[in-house]
Coordinates of C-alpha atoms in Angstrom, one line a residue:
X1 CA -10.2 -9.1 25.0
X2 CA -9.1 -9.9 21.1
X3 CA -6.0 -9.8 19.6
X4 CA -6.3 -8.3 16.7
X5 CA -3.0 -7.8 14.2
X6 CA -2.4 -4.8 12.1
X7 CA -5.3 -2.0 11.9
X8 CA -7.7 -1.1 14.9
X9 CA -10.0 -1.0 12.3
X10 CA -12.6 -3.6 12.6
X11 CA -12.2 -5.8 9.4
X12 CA -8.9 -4.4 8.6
X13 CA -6.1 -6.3 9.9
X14 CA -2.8 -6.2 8.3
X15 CA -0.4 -9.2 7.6
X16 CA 1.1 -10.8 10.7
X17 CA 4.9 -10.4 11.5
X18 CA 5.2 -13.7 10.7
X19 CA 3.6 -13.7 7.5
X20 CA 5.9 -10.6 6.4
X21 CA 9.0 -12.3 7.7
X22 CA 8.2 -15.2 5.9
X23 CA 7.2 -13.5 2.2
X24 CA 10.4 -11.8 3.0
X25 CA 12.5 -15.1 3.2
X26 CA 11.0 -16.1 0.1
X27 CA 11.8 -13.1 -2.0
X28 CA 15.3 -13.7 -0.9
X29 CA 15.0 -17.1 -2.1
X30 CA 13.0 -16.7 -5.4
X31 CA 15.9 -13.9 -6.1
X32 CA 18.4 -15.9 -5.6
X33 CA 16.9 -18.7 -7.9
X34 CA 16.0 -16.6 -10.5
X35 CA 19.5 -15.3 -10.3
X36 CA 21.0 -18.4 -10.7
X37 CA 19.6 -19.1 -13.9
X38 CA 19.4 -22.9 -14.3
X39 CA 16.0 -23.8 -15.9
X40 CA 15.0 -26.1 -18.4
X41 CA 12.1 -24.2 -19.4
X42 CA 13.2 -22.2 -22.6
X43 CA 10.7 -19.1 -22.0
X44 CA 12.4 -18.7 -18.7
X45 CA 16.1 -18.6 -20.5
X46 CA 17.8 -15.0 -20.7
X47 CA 15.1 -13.5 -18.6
X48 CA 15.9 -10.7 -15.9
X49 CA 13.0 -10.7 -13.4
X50 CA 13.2 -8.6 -10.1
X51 CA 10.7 -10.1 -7.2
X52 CA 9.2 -6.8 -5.6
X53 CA 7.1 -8.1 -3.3
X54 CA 6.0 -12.1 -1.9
X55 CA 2.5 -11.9 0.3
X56 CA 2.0 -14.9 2.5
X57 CA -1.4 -16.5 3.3
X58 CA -2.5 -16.3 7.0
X59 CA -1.8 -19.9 7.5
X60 CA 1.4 -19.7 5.2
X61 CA 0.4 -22.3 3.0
X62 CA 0.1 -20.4 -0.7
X63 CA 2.2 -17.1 -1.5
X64 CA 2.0 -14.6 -4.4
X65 CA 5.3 -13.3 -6.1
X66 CA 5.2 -9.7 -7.1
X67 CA 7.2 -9.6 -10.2
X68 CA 8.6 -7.0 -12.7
X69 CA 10.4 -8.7 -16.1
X70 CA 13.3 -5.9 -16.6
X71 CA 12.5 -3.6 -19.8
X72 CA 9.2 -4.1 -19.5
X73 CA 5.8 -6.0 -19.0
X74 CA 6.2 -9.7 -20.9
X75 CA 2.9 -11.8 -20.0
X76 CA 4.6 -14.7 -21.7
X77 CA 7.2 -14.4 -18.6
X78 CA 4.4 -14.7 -16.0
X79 CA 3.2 -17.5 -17.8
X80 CA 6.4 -19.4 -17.7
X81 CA 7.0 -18.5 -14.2
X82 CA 3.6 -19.6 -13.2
X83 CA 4.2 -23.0 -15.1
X84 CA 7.5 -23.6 -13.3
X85 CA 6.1 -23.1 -10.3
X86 CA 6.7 -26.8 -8.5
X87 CA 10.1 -26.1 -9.4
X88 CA 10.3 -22.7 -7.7
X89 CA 8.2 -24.6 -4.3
X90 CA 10.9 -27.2 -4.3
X91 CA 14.0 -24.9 -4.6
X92 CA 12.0 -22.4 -1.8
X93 CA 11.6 -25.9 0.5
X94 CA 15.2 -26.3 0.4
X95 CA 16.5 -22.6 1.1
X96 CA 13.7 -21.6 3.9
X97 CA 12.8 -23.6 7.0
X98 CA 9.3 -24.0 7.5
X99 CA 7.4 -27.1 7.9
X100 CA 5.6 -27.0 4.5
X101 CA 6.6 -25.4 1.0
X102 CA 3.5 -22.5 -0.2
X103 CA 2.0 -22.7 -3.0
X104 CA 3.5 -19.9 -5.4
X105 CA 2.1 -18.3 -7.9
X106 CA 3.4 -15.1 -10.0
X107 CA 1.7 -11.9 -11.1
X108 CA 3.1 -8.5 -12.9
X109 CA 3.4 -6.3 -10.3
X110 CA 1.7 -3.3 -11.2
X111 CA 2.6 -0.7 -8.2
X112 CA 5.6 0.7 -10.6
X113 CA 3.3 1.7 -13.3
X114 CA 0.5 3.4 -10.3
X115 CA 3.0 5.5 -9.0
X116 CA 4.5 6.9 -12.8
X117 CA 0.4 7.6 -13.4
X118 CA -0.2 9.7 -9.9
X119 CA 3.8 11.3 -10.9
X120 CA 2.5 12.0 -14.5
X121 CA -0.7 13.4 -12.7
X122 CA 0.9 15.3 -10.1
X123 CA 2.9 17.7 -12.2
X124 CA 0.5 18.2 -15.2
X125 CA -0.1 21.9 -15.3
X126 CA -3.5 22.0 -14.4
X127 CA -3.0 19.2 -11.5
X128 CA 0.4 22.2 -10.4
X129 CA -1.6 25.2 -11.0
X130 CA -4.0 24.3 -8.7
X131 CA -1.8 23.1 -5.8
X132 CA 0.9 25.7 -6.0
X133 CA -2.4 28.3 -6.5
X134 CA -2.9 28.6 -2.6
X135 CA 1.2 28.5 -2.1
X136 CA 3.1 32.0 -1.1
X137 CA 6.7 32.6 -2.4
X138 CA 8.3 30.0 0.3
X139 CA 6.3 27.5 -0.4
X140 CA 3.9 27.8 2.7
X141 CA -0.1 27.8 2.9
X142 CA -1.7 31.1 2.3
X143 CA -4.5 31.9 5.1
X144 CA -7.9 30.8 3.5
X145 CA -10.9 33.0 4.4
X146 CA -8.9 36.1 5.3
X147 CA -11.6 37.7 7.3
X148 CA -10.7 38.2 11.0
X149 CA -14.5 38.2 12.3
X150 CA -17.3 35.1 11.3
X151 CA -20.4 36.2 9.9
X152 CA -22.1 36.7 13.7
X153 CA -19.9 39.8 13.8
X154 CA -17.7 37.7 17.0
X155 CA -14.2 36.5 17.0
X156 CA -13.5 33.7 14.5
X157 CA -10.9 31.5 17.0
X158 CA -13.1 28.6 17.6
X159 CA -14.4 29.2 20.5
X160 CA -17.9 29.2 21.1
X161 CA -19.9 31.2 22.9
X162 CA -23.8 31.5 24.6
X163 CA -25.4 32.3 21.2
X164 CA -23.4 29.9 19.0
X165 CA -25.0 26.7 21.3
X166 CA -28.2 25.4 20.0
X167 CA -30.9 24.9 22.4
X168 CA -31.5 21.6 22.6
X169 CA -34.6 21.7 25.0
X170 CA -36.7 24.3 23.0
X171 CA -36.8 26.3 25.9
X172 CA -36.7 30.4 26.0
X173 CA -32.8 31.0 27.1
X174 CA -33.5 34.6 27.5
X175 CA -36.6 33.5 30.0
X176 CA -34.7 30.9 32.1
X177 CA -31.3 33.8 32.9
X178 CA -33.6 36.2 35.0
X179 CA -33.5 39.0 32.8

């Protein structure tokens, strides 16, 4: 029997509790170094950067920092954070206990800017029209279809009955009853 982690999906598997755990230590750290403030690298000076997310490799050896510069996207930020990152894998050595320092690198997270696109798309007036179309006054489904009979003239609950099953041998069904 496998142990798989995450999705039953095969191919699928999630990150490990571990790996979350430990992106989530390093967020904490990164935060707290970025809070701090005390770089040498001048594009780094002044700079406000939240860490939104930290994904860890299986074998927790190289990590990606989700990050968003406040007021705004600044690629020149990325790049300084990406070029001080030894620095940031030293500091990180030092605040979390694991037996070796990831690899870090940085990239813009981009989720913020997904989810203002699908908000922008949800409540454009065609995009509302069409989902509030099939709404009553409450706010609840409308009945589609309407009609209280299927187009055999019988009951439209679900059920099926003899003339609704496909006959799967090709033989007469009226023959084989006795009639």
């Amino acid at each position: 029997m496998s142990r798989g982690r995450g999705s039953t999906k095969p191919g699928h598997t999630g990150p490990s509790q571990r790996q979350l755990r430990v992106g989530e230590e390093i967020r904490h750290a990164l935060a707290d170094i970025l809070r701090r403030g005390d770089f040498r690298d001048p594009g780094l000076q002044d700079v406000n950067v939240t860490v939104t997310e930290v994904r860890v490799s299986p074998d927790l050896k190289n990590a990606t920092a989700f990050v968003m510069p406040l007021g705004g996207g600044h690629p020149e930020v990325i790049a300084a954070l990406n070029h001080a990152a030894p620095f940031f894998r030293a500091q990180i050595a030092h605040a979390v206990r694991l037996q070796h320092a990831p690899r870090i690198g940085f990239q813009e997270d981009t989720s913020f800017a997904y989810a203002d696109r699908i908000d922008r798309l949800l409540h454009d007036p065609a995009v509302a029209r069409d989902i509030t179309r099939d709404l009553d006054a409450e706010g609840v489904p409308l009945e589609r279809g309407g009609a209280e009979n299927d187009e055999d003239g019988g009951e439209a609950d679900g059920d099926l009955d003899a003339r609704d099953v496909p006959d799967l041998d090709g033989g007469d069904r009226e023959g084989r009853r006795g009639a």
